[in-house]
Amino acid sequence: MTDTISSWVQRYAPLVPGGEVLDLACGKGRHSRHMVSLGHAVLALDGNPEVLLAAAGPGITTTPIDLEEAGAVWPFGPDRFAGIVVTNYLHRPLLADMLGSLAPNGVLIYETFADGNAQFGKPSNPDFLLQAGELLALAAEHGLRVVAFEDGVTQTPKQAMVQRICAVKPEFPRSAALLPPL
């Protein structure tokens, strides 16, 4: 695991409006710390209490919740988070509830492995790989407007097949989607 901020998260994090951000499956908190540096309070969630020790810091509330255990339910109410950041994690049963917790003007920044990643190594289990267009379909199904989407091979931090999306809820003003230069 790297401590380097994902270039995708770094590029689109400035779009998140003021408010609390959820860093789902936060690991050691690289994105939590980045969101705090942008002025957000962060709830860092991970099923591994040991990595949460590294994620803890000023402005970051850590919560050890295993969302994959039998009977797990999404623990957050609707419209809570100004932003949700997810990288290198996929657990489909909770996606709809997760998106329900995004504020009416909230921003979703999601990046994880996609079908075809087995040629580069782990993960290779289809349960942990997005299918072609899956993030786009998820956004459409939940009424999100896509600001940016990518689907292909990345070289950093390691070669991998990924899908990435930055999508916003309907009340996010189009004029606030100030796209940084490439």
mmCIF file with all atom_site columns, C-alpha atoms in Angstrom:
data_model
loop_
_atom_site.group_PDB
_atom_site.id
_atom_site.type_symbol
_atom_site.label_atom_id
_atom_site.label_alt_id
_atom_site.label_comp_id
_atom_site.label_asym_id
_atom_site.label_entity_id
_atom_site.label_seq_id
_atom_site.pdbx_PDB_ins_code
_atom_site.Cartn_x
_atom_site.Cartn_y
_atom_site.Cartn_z
_atom_site.occupancy
_atom_site.B_iso_or_equiv
_atom_site.pdbx_formal_charge
_atom_site.auth_seq_id
_atom_site.auth_comp_id
_atom_site.auth_asym_id
_atom_site.auth_atom_id
_atom_site.pdbx_PDB_model_num
ATOM 1   C CA . MET A 1 1   ? 0.000   0.000   0.000   1.00 0.00 ? 1   MET A CA 1
ATOM 2   C CA . THR A 1 2   ? 1.268   3.405   -0.892  1.00 0.00 ? 2   THR A CA 1
ATOM 3   C CA . ASP A 1 3   ? 0.997   6.645   1.071   1.00 0.00 ? 3   ASP A CA 1
ATOM 4   C CA . THR A 1 4   ? 0.841   8.625   -2.160  1.00 0.00 ? 4   THR A CA 1
ATOM 5   C CA . ILE A 1 5   ? -2.479  10.324  -2.799  1.00 0.00 ? 5   ILE A CA 1
ATOM 6   C CA . SER A 1 6   ? -4.299  8.961   -5.819  1.00 0.00 ? 6   SER A CA 1
ATOM 7   C CA . SER A 1 7   ? -3.978  11.432  -8.679  1.00 0.00 ? 7   SER A CA 1
ATOM 8   C CA . TRP A 1 8   ? -7.707  10.940  -9.334  1.00 0.00 ? 8   TRP A CA 1
ATOM 9   C CA . VAL A 1 9   ? -8.616  11.865  -5.765  1.00 0.00 ? 9   VAL A CA 1
ATOM 10  C CA . GLN A 1 10  ? -6.186  14.767  -5.782  1.00 0.00 ? 10  GLN A CA 1
ATOM 11  C CA . ARG A 1 11  ? -7.644  16.102  -9.023  1.00 0.00 ? 11  ARG A CA 1
ATOM 12  C CA . TYR A 1 12  ? -11.318 16.008  -7.984  1.00 0.00 ? 12  TYR A CA 1
ATOM 13  C CA . ALA A 1 13  ? -11.166 16.497  -4.195  1.00 0.00 ? 13  ALA A CA 1
ATOM 14  C CA . PRO A 1 14  ? -11.351 20.309  -4.567  1.00 0.00 ? 14  PRO A CA 1
ATOM 15  C CA . LEU A 1 15  ? -14.897 19.908  -5.964  1.00 0.00 ? 15  LEU A CA 1
ATOM 16  C CA . VAL A 1 16  ? -16.221 18.574  -2.635  1.00 0.00 ? 16  VAL A CA 1
ATOM 17  C CA . PRO A 1 17  ? -18.321 21.300  -0.994  1.00 0.00 ? 17  PRO A CA 1
ATOM 18  C CA . GLY A 1 18  ? -17.906 22.205  2.668   1.00 0.00 ? 18  GLY A CA 1
ATOM 19  C CA . GLY A 1 19  ? -18.905 19.486  5.076   1.00 0.00 ? 19  GLY A CA 1
ATOM 20  C CA . GLU A 1 20  ? -17.939 16.065  6.347   1.00 0.00 ? 20  GLU A CA 1
ATOM 21  C CA . VAL A 1 21  ? -16.232 13.557  4.045   1.00 0.00 ? 21  VAL A CA 1
ATOM 22  C CA . LEU A 1 22  ? -16.373 9.781   4.330   1.00 0.00 ? 22  LEU A CA 1
ATOM 23  C CA . ASP A 1 23  ? -13.161 7.961   3.425   1.00 0.00 ? 23  ASP A CA 1
ATOM 24  C CA . LEU A 1 24  ? -14.503 4.431   2.956   1.00 0.00 ? 24  LEU A CA 1
ATOM 25  C CA . ALA A 1 25  ? -12.000 1.588   3.379   1.00 0.00 ? 25  ALA A CA 1
ATOM 26  C CA . CYS A 1 26  ? -9.503  4.297   4.273   1.00 0.00 ? 26  CYS A CA 1
ATOM 27  C CA . GLY A 1 27  ? -6.498  2.094   4.976   1.00 0.00 ? 27  GLY A CA 1
ATOM 28  C CA . LYS A 1 28  ? -3.753  4.174   6.562   1.00 0.00 ? 28  LYS A CA 1
ATOM 29  C CA . GLY A 1 29  ? -5.607  7.408   5.793   1.00 0.00 ? 29  GLY A CA 1
ATOM 30  C CA . ARG A 1 30  ? -3.735  8.959   2.865   1.00 0.00 ? 30  ARG A CA 1
ATOM 31  C CA . HIS A 1 31  ? -6.955  10.384  1.435   1.00 0.00 ? 31  HIS A CA 1
ATOM 32  C CA . SER A 1 32  ? -8.331  11.278  4.860   1.00 0.00 ? 32  SER A CA 1
ATOM 33  C CA . ARG A 1 33  ? -5.295  13.481  5.508   1.00 0.00 ? 33  ARG A CA 1
ATOM 34  C CA . HIS A 1 34  ? -5.647  15.055  2.063   1.00 0.00 ? 34  HIS A CA 1
ATOM 35  C CA . MET A 1 35  ? -9.315  15.907  2.625   1.00 0.00 ? 35  MET A CA 1
ATOM 36  C CA . VAL A 1 36  ? -8.478  17.411  6.046   1.00 0.00 ? 36  VAL A CA 1
ATOM 37  C CA . SER A 1 37  ? -5.819  19.557  4.339   1.00 0.00 ? 37  SER A CA 1
ATOM 38  C CA . LEU A 1 38  ? -8.633  20.909  2.143   1.00 0.00 ? 38  LEU A CA 1
ATOM 39  C CA . GLY A 1 39  ? -10.628 21.923  5.219   1.00 0.00 ? 39  GLY A CA 1
ATOM 40  C CA . HIS A 1 40  ? -12.976 18.969  5.662   1.00 0.00 ? 40  HIS A CA 1
ATOM 41  C CA . ALA A 1 41  ? -13.781 16.970  8.751   1.00 0.00 ? 41  ALA A CA 1
ATOM 42  C CA . VAL A 1 42  ? -13.283 13.325  7.813   1.00 0.00 ? 42  VAL A CA 1
ATOM 43  C CA . LEU A 1 43  ? -14.836 10.099  8.986   1.00 0.00 ? 43  LEU A CA 1
ATOM 44  C CA . ALA A 1 44  ? -12.301 7.383   8.143   1.00 0.00 ? 44  ALA A CA 1
ATOM 45  C CA . LEU A 1 45  ? -13.846 3.943   8.081   1.00 0.00 ? 45  LEU A CA 1
ATOM 46  C CA . ASP A 1 46  ? -12.052 0.609   7.758   1.00 0.00 ? 46  ASP A CA 1
ATOM 47  C CA . GLY A 1 47  ? -12.614 -2.932  8.938   1.00 0.00 ? 47  GLY A CA 1
ATOM 48  C CA . ASN A 1 48  ? -9.017  -3.222  10.140  1.00 0.00 ? 48  ASN A CA 1
ATOM 49  C CA . PRO A 1 49  ? -8.537  -1.456  13.496  1.00 0.00 ? 49  PRO A CA 1
ATOM 50  C CA . GLU A 1 50  ? -4.739  -1.639  13.134  1.00 0.00 ? 50  GLU A CA 1
ATOM 51  C CA . VAL A 1 51  ? -4.623  0.499   9.991   1.00 0.00 ? 51  VAL A CA 1
ATOM 52  C CA . LEU A 1 52  ? -6.967  3.004   11.616  1.00 0.00 ? 52  LEU A CA 1
ATOM 53  C CA . LEU A 1 53  ? -4.217  3.799   14.116  1.00 0.00 ? 53  LEU A CA 1
ATOM 54  C CA . ALA A 1 54  ? -2.156  5.154   11.204  1.00 0.00 ? 54  ALA A CA 1
ATOM 55  C CA . ALA A 1 55  ? -5.174  7.004   9.786   1.00 0.00 ? 55  ALA A CA 1
ATOM 56  C CA . ALA A 1 56  ? -5.990  8.839   13.021  1.00 0.00 ? 56  ALA A CA 1
ATOM 57  C CA . GLY A 1 57  ? -5.098  12.501  13.281  1.00 0.00 ? 57  GLY A CA 1
ATOM 58  C CA . PRO A 1 58  ? -6.460  16.020  13.708  1.00 0.00 ? 58  PRO A CA 1
ATOM 59  C CA . GLY A 1 59  ? -9.792  16.425  11.930  1.00 0.00 ? 59  GLY A CA 1
ATOM 60  C CA . ILE A 1 60  ? -10.132 12.668  11.358  1.00 0.00 ? 60  ILE A CA 1
ATOM 61  C CA . THR A 1 61  ? -12.571 10.487  13.266  1.00 0.00 ? 61  THR A CA 1
ATOM 62  C CA . THR A 1 62  ? -11.758 6.803   12.787  1.00 0.00 ? 62  THR A CA 1
ATOM 63  C CA . THR A 1 63  ? -14.375 4.083   12.969  1.00 0.00 ? 63  THR A CA 1
ATOM 64  C CA . PRO A 1 64  ? -13.640 0.347   12.818  1.00 0.00 ? 64  PRO A CA 1
ATOM 65  C CA . ILE A 1 65  ? -16.609 -1.213  11.034  1.00 0.00 ? 65  ILE A CA 1
ATOM 66  C CA . ASP A 1 66  ? -16.481 -4.406  9.010   1.00 0.00 ? 66  ASP A CA 1
ATOM 67  C CA . LEU A 1 67  ? -19.124 -3.796  6.358   1.00 0.00 ? 67  LEU A CA 1
ATOM 68  C CA . GLU A 1 68  ? -18.585 -7.251  4.889   1.00 0.00 ? 68  GLU A CA 1
ATOM 69  C CA . GLU A 1 69  ? -19.429 -9.345  7.949   1.00 0.00 ? 69  GLU A CA 1
ATOM 70  C CA . ALA A 1 70  ? -22.646 -11.350 7.882   1.00 0.00 ? 70  ALA A CA 1
ATOM 71  C CA . GLY A 1 71  ? -25.639 -9.134  8.581   1.00 0.00 ? 71  GLY A CA 1
ATOM 72  C CA . ALA A 1 72  ? -23.715 -5.875  8.192   1.00 0.00 ? 72  ALA A CA 1
ATOM 73  C CA . VAL A 1 73  ? -25.864 -2.871  7.353   1.00 0.00 ? 73  VAL A CA 1
ATOM 74  C CA . TRP A 1 74  ? -24.872 0.571   6.170   1.00 0.00 ? 74  TRP A CA 1
ATOM 75  C CA . PRO A 1 75  ? -24.444 2.555   9.413   1.00 0.00 ? 75  PRO A CA 1
ATOM 76  C CA . PHE A 1 76  ? -25.055 6.098   8.119   1.00 0.00 ? 76  PHE A CA 1
ATOM 77  C CA . GLY A 1 77  ? -28.222 7.985   7.377   1.00 0.00 ? 77  GLY A CA 1
ATOM 78  C CA . PRO A 1 78  ? -29.223 9.813   4.217   1.00 0.00 ? 78  PRO A CA 1
ATOM 79  C CA . ASP A 1 79  ? -27.679 13.053  2.944   1.00 0.00 ? 79  ASP A CA 1
ATOM 80  C CA . ARG A 1 80  ? -24.865 13.068  5.540   1.00 0.00 ? 80  ARG A CA 1
ATOM 81  C CA . PHE A 1 81  ? -21.625 13.435  3.586   1.00 0.00 ? 81  PHE A CA 1
ATOM 82  C CA . ALA A 1 82  ? -20.456 16.312  1.397   1.00 0.00 ? 82  ALA A CA 1
ATOM 83  C CA . GLY A 1 83  ? -18.075 13.856  -0.208  1.00 0.00 ? 83  GLY A CA 1
ATOM 84  C CA . ILE A 1 84  ? -17.385 10.154  -0.310  1.00 0.00 ? 84  ILE A CA 1
ATOM 85  C CA . VAL A 1 85  ? -13.951 8.899   -1.335  1.00 0.00 ? 85  VAL A CA 1
ATOM 86  C CA . VAL A 1 86  ? -13.385 5.234   -2.150  1.00 0.00 ? 86  VAL A CA 1
ATOM 87  C CA . THR A 1 87  ? -10.217 3.742   -3.617  1.00 0.00 ? 87  THR A CA 1
ATOM 88  C CA . ASN A 1 88  ? -9.200  0.125   -4.119  1.00 0.00 ? 88  ASN A CA 1
ATOM 89  C CA . TYR A 1 89  ? -12.384 -1.236  -2.544  1.00 0.00 ? 89  TYR A CA 1
ATOM 90  C CA . LEU A 1 90  ? -15.590 -2.762  -3.850  1.00 0.00 ? 90  LEU A CA 1
ATOM 91  C CA . HIS A 1 91  ? -18.465 -4.270  -1.874  1.00 0.00 ? 91  HIS A CA 1
ATOM 92  C CA . ARG A 1 92  ? -21.523 -4.131  -4.108  1.00 0.00 ? 92  ARG A CA 1
ATOM 93  C CA . PRO A 1 93  ? -24.220 -4.913  -1.477  1.00 0.00 ? 93  PRO A CA 1
ATOM 94  C CA . LEU A 1 94  ? -23.726 -1.515  0.173   1.00 0.00 ? 94  LEU A CA 1
ATOM 95  C CA . LEU A 1 95  ? -23.313 0.747   -2.871  1.00 0.00 ? 95  LEU A CA 1
ATOM 96  C CA . ALA A 1 96  ? -26.926 1.977   -3.000  1.00 0.00 ? 96  ALA A CA 1
ATOM 97  C CA . ASP A 1 97  ? -26.993 2.825   0.711   1.00 0.00 ? 97  ASP A CA 1
ATOM 98  C CA . MET A 1 98  ? -23.584 4.498   0.432   1.00 0.00 ? 98  MET A CA 1
ATOM 99  C CA . LEU A 1 99  ? -24.864 6.766   -2.341  1.00 0.00 ? 99  LEU A CA 1
ATOM 100 C CA . GLY A 1 100 ? -27.937 7.555   -0.246  1.00 0.00 ? 100 GLY A CA 1
ATOM 101 C CA . SER A 1 101 ? -25.606 9.016   2.383   1.00 0.00 ? 101 SER A CA 1
ATOM 102 C CA . LEU A 1 102 ? -24.244 11.546  -0.094  1.00 0.00 ? 102 LEU A CA 1
ATOM 103 C CA . ALA A 1 103 ? -25.585 15.067  0.500   1.00 0.00 ? 103 ALA A CA 1
ATOM 104 C CA . PRO A 1 104 ? -27.903 16.567  -2.163  1.00 0.00 ? 104 PRO A CA 1
ATOM 105 C CA . ASN A 1 105 ? -24.934 18.588  -3.517  1.00 0.00 ? 105 ASN A CA 1
ATOM 106 C CA . GLY A 1 106 ? -22.326 15.938  -2.639  1.00 0.00 ? 106 GLY A CA 1
ATOM 107 C CA . VAL A 1 107 ? -19.429 14.544  -4.639  1.00 0.00 ? 107 VAL A CA 1
ATOM 108 C CA . LEU A 1 108 ? -18.485 10.891  -5.121  1.00 0.00 ? 108 LEU A CA 1
ATOM 109 C CA . ILE A 1 109 ? -14.863 10.138  -5.970  1.00 0.00 ? 109 ILE A CA 1
ATOM 110 C CA . TYR A 1 110 ? -14.451 6.421   -6.659  1.00 0.00 ? 110 TYR A CA 1
ATOM 111 C CA . GLU A 1 111 ? -11.504 4.487   -8.080  1.00 0.00 ? 111 GLU A CA 1
ATOM 112 C CA . THR A 1 112 ? -10.968 0.743   -7.976  1.00 0.00 ? 112 THR A CA 1
ATOM 113 C CA . PHE A 1 113 ? -9.902  -2.284  -9.922  1.00 0.00 ? 113 PHE A CA 1
ATOM 114 C CA . ALA A 1 114 ? -11.779 -3.426  -13.004 1.00 0.00 ? 114 ALA A CA 1
ATOM 115 C CA . ASP A 1 115 ? -12.330 -6.575  -15.012 1.00 0.00 ? 115 ASP A CA 1
ATOM 116 C CA . GLY A 1 116 ? -9.088  -7.494  -16.735 1.00 0.00 ? 116 GLY A CA 1
ATOM 117 C CA . ASN A 1 117 ? -6.907  -6.746  -13.721 1.00 0.00 ? 117 ASN A CA 1
ATOM 118 C CA . ALA A 1 118 ? -5.960  -10.434 -13.349 1.00 0.00 ? 118 ALA A CA 1
ATOM 119 C CA . GLN A 1 119 ? -3.366  -9.959  -16.102 1.00 0.00 ? 119 GLN A CA 1
ATOM 120 C CA . PHE A 1 120 ? -1.534  -7.589  -13.739 1.00 0.00 ? 120 PHE A CA 1
ATOM 121 C CA . GLY A 1 121 ? -1.995  -9.535  -10.485 1.00 0.00 ? 121 GLY A CA 1
ATOM 122 C CA . LYS A 1 122 ? -4.353  -9.169  -7.536  1.00 0.00 ? 122 LYS A CA 1
ATOM 123 C CA . PRO A 1 123 ? -7.206  -8.648  -7.148  1.00 0.00 ? 123 PRO A CA 1
ATOM 124 C CA . SER A 1 124 ? -8.342  -11.144 -9.746  1.00 0.00 ? 124 SER A CA 1
ATOM 125 C CA . ASN A 1 125 ? -11.603 -12.346 -8.165  1.00 0.00 ? 125 ASN A CA 1
ATOM 126 C CA . PRO A 1 126 ? -14.561 -10.936 -10.182 1.00 0.00 ? 126 PRO A CA 1
ATOM 127 C CA . ASP A 1 127 ? -16.318 -10.094 -6.887  1.00 0.00 ? 127 ASP A CA 1
ATOM 128 C CA . PHE A 1 128 ? -13.713 -7.346  -6.407  1.00 0.00 ? 128 PHE A CA 1
ATOM 129 C CA . LEU A 1 129 ? -13.505 -6.122  -10.008 1.00 0.00 ? 129 LEU A CA 1
ATOM 130 C CA . LEU A 1 130 ? -15.834 -3.625  -11.653 1.00 0.00 ? 130 LEU A CA 1
ATOM 131 C CA . GLN A 1 131 ? -17.416 -4.757  -14.885 1.00 0.00 ? 131 GLN A CA 1
ATOM 132 C CA . ALA A 1 132 ? -17.261 -2.589  -18.022 1.00 0.00 ? 132 ALA A CA 1
ATOM 133 C CA . GLY A 1 133 ? -19.303 0.573   -17.444 1.00 0.00 ? 133 GLY A CA 1
ATOM 134 C CA . GLU A 1 134 ? -20.390 -0.483  -13.946 1.00 0.00 ? 134 GLU A CA 1
ATOM 135 C CA . LEU A 1 135 ? -19.608 2.858   -12.290 1.00 0.00 ? 135 LEU A CA 1
ATOM 136 C CA . LEU A 1 136 ? -21.397 4.729   -15.080 1.00 0.00 ? 136 LEU A CA 1
ATOM 137 C CA . ALA A 1 137 ? -24.459 2.511   -14.653 1.00 0.00 ? 137 ALA A CA 1
ATOM 138 C CA . LEU A 1 138 ? -24.365 3.024   -10.882 1.00 0.00 ? 138 LEU A CA 1
ATOM 139 C CA . ALA A 1 139 ? -24.257 6.793   -11.332 1.00 0.00 ? 139 ALA A CA 1
ATOM 140 C CA . ALA A 1 140 ? -27.148 6.751   -13.802 1.00 0.00 ? 140 ALA A CA 1
ATOM 141 C CA . GLU A 1 141 ? -29.240 4.453   -11.610 1.00 0.00 ? 141 GLU A CA 1
ATOM 142 C CA . HIS A 1 142 ? -28.875 6.825   -8.640  1.00 0.00 ? 142 HIS A CA 1
ATOM 143 C CA . GLY A 1 143 ? -29.350 10.100  -10.487 1.00 0.00 ? 143 GLY A CA 1
ATOM 144 C CA . LEU A 1 144 ? -25.751 11.265  -10.277 1.00 0.00 ? 144 LEU A CA 1
ATOM 145 C CA . ARG A 1 145 ? -24.233 13.535  -12.904 1.00 0.00 ? 145 ARG A CA 1
ATOM 146 C CA . VAL A 1 146 ? -20.851 12.324  -14.147 1.00 0.00 ? 146 VAL A CA 1
ATOM 147 C CA . VAL A 1 147 ? -18.131 14.961  -14.058 1.00 0.00 ? 147 VAL A CA 1
ATOM 148 C CA . ALA A 1 148 ? -15.352 12.599  -15.158 1.00 0.00 ? 148 ALA A CA 1
ATOM 149 C CA . PHE A 1 149 ? -14.903 8.907   -15.908 1.00 0.00 ? 149 PHE A CA 1
ATOM 150 C CA . GLU A 1 150 ? -11.984 6.710   -16.926 1.00 0.00 ? 150 GLU A CA 1
ATOM 151 C CA . ASP A 1 151 ? -11.740 3.008   -17.658 1.00 0.00 ? 151 ASP A CA 1
ATOM 152 C CA . GLY A 1 152 ? -8.405  1.483   -18.587 1.00 0.00 ? 152 GLY A CA 1
ATOM 153 C CA . VAL A 1 153 ? -4.855  0.670   -17.569 1.00 0.00 ? 153 VAL A CA 1
ATOM 154 C CA . THR A 1 154 ? -2.905  2.779   -15.120 1.00 0.00 ? 154 THR A CA 1
ATOM 155 C CA . GLN A 1 155 ? 0.828   2.553   -14.489 1.00 0.00 ? 155 GLN A CA 1
ATOM 156 C CA . THR A 1 156 ? 0.931   4.072   -11.011 1.00 0.00 ? 156 THR A CA 1
ATOM 157 C CA . PRO A 1 157 ? 1.230   3.180   -8.229  1.00 0.00 ? 157 PRO A CA 1
ATOM 158 C CA . LYS A 1 158 ? 1.382   -0.183  -10.037 1.00 0.00 ? 158 LYS A CA 1
ATOM 159 C CA . GLN A 1 159 ? 0.133   -1.408  -13.367 1.00 0.00 ? 159 GLN A CA 1
ATOM 160 C CA . ALA A 1 160 ? -3.566  -2.221  -13.020 1.00 0.00 ? 160 ALA A CA 1
ATOM 161 C CA . MET A 1 161 ? -6.901  -2.155  -14.822 1.00 0.00 ? 161 MET A CA 1
ATOM 162 C CA . VAL A 1 162 ? -9.092  0.454   -13.119 1.00 0.00 ? 162 VAL A CA 1
ATOM 163 C CA . GLN A 1 163 ? -12.322 2.375   -13.371 1.00 0.00 ? 163 GLN A CA 1
ATOM 164 C CA . ARG A 1 164 ? -12.620 5.860   -11.922 1.00 0.00 ? 164 ARG A CA 1
ATOM 165 C CA . ILE A 1 165 ? -15.538 8.203   -11.557 1.00 0.00 ? 165 ILE A CA 1
ATOM 166 C CA . CYS A 1 166 ? -16.221 11.614  -10.150 1.00 0.00 ? 166 CYS A CA 1
ATOM 167 C CA . ALA A 1 167 ? -19.971 12.120  -9.976  1.00 0.00 ? 167 ALA A CA 1
ATOM 168 C CA . VAL A 1 168 ? -22.183 14.636  -8.218  1.00 0.00 ? 168 VAL A CA 1
ATOM 169 C CA . LYS A 1 169 ? -25.681 14.699  -6.796  1.00 0.00 ? 169 LYS A CA 1
ATOM 170 C CA . PRO A 1 170 ? -28.304 16.787  -8.644  1.00 0.00 ? 170 PRO A CA 1
ATOM 171 C CA . GLU A 1 171 ? -28.031 19.890  -6.439  1.00 0.00 ? 171 GLU A CA 1
ATOM 172 C CA . PHE A 1 172 ? -24.315 20.255  -7.147  1.00 0.00 ? 172 PHE A CA 1
ATOM 173 C CA . PRO A 1 173 ? -24.115 23.383  -9.353  1.00 0.00 ? 173 PRO A CA 1
ATOM 174 C CA . ARG A 1 174 ? -22.678 22.784  -12.804 1.00 0.00 ? 174 ARG A CA 1
ATOM 175 C CA . SER A 1 175 ? -20.733 26.017  -12.449 1.00 0.00 ? 175 SER A CA 1
ATOM 176 C CA . ALA A 1 176 ? -18.946 24.562  -9.390  1.00 0.00 ? 176 ALA A CA 1
ATOM 177 C CA . ALA A 1 177 ? -17.435 21.754  -11.462 1.00 0.00 ? 177 ALA A CA 1
ATOM 178 C CA . LEU A 1 178 ? -14.242 23.687  -12.111 1.00 0.00 ? 178 LEU A CA 1
ATOM 179 C CA . LEU A 1 179 ? -12.104 21.145  -13.889 1.00 0.00 ? 179 LEU A CA 1
ATOM 180 C CA . PRO A 1 180 ? -8.382  21.344  -13.242 1.00 0.00 ? 180 PRO A CA 1
ATOM 181 C CA . PRO A 1 181 ? -6.021  21.319  -16.217 1.00 0.00 ? 181 PRO A CA 1
ATOM 182 C CA . LEU A 1 182 ? -4.807  17.930  -17.391 1.00 0.00 ? 182 LEU A CA 1
#
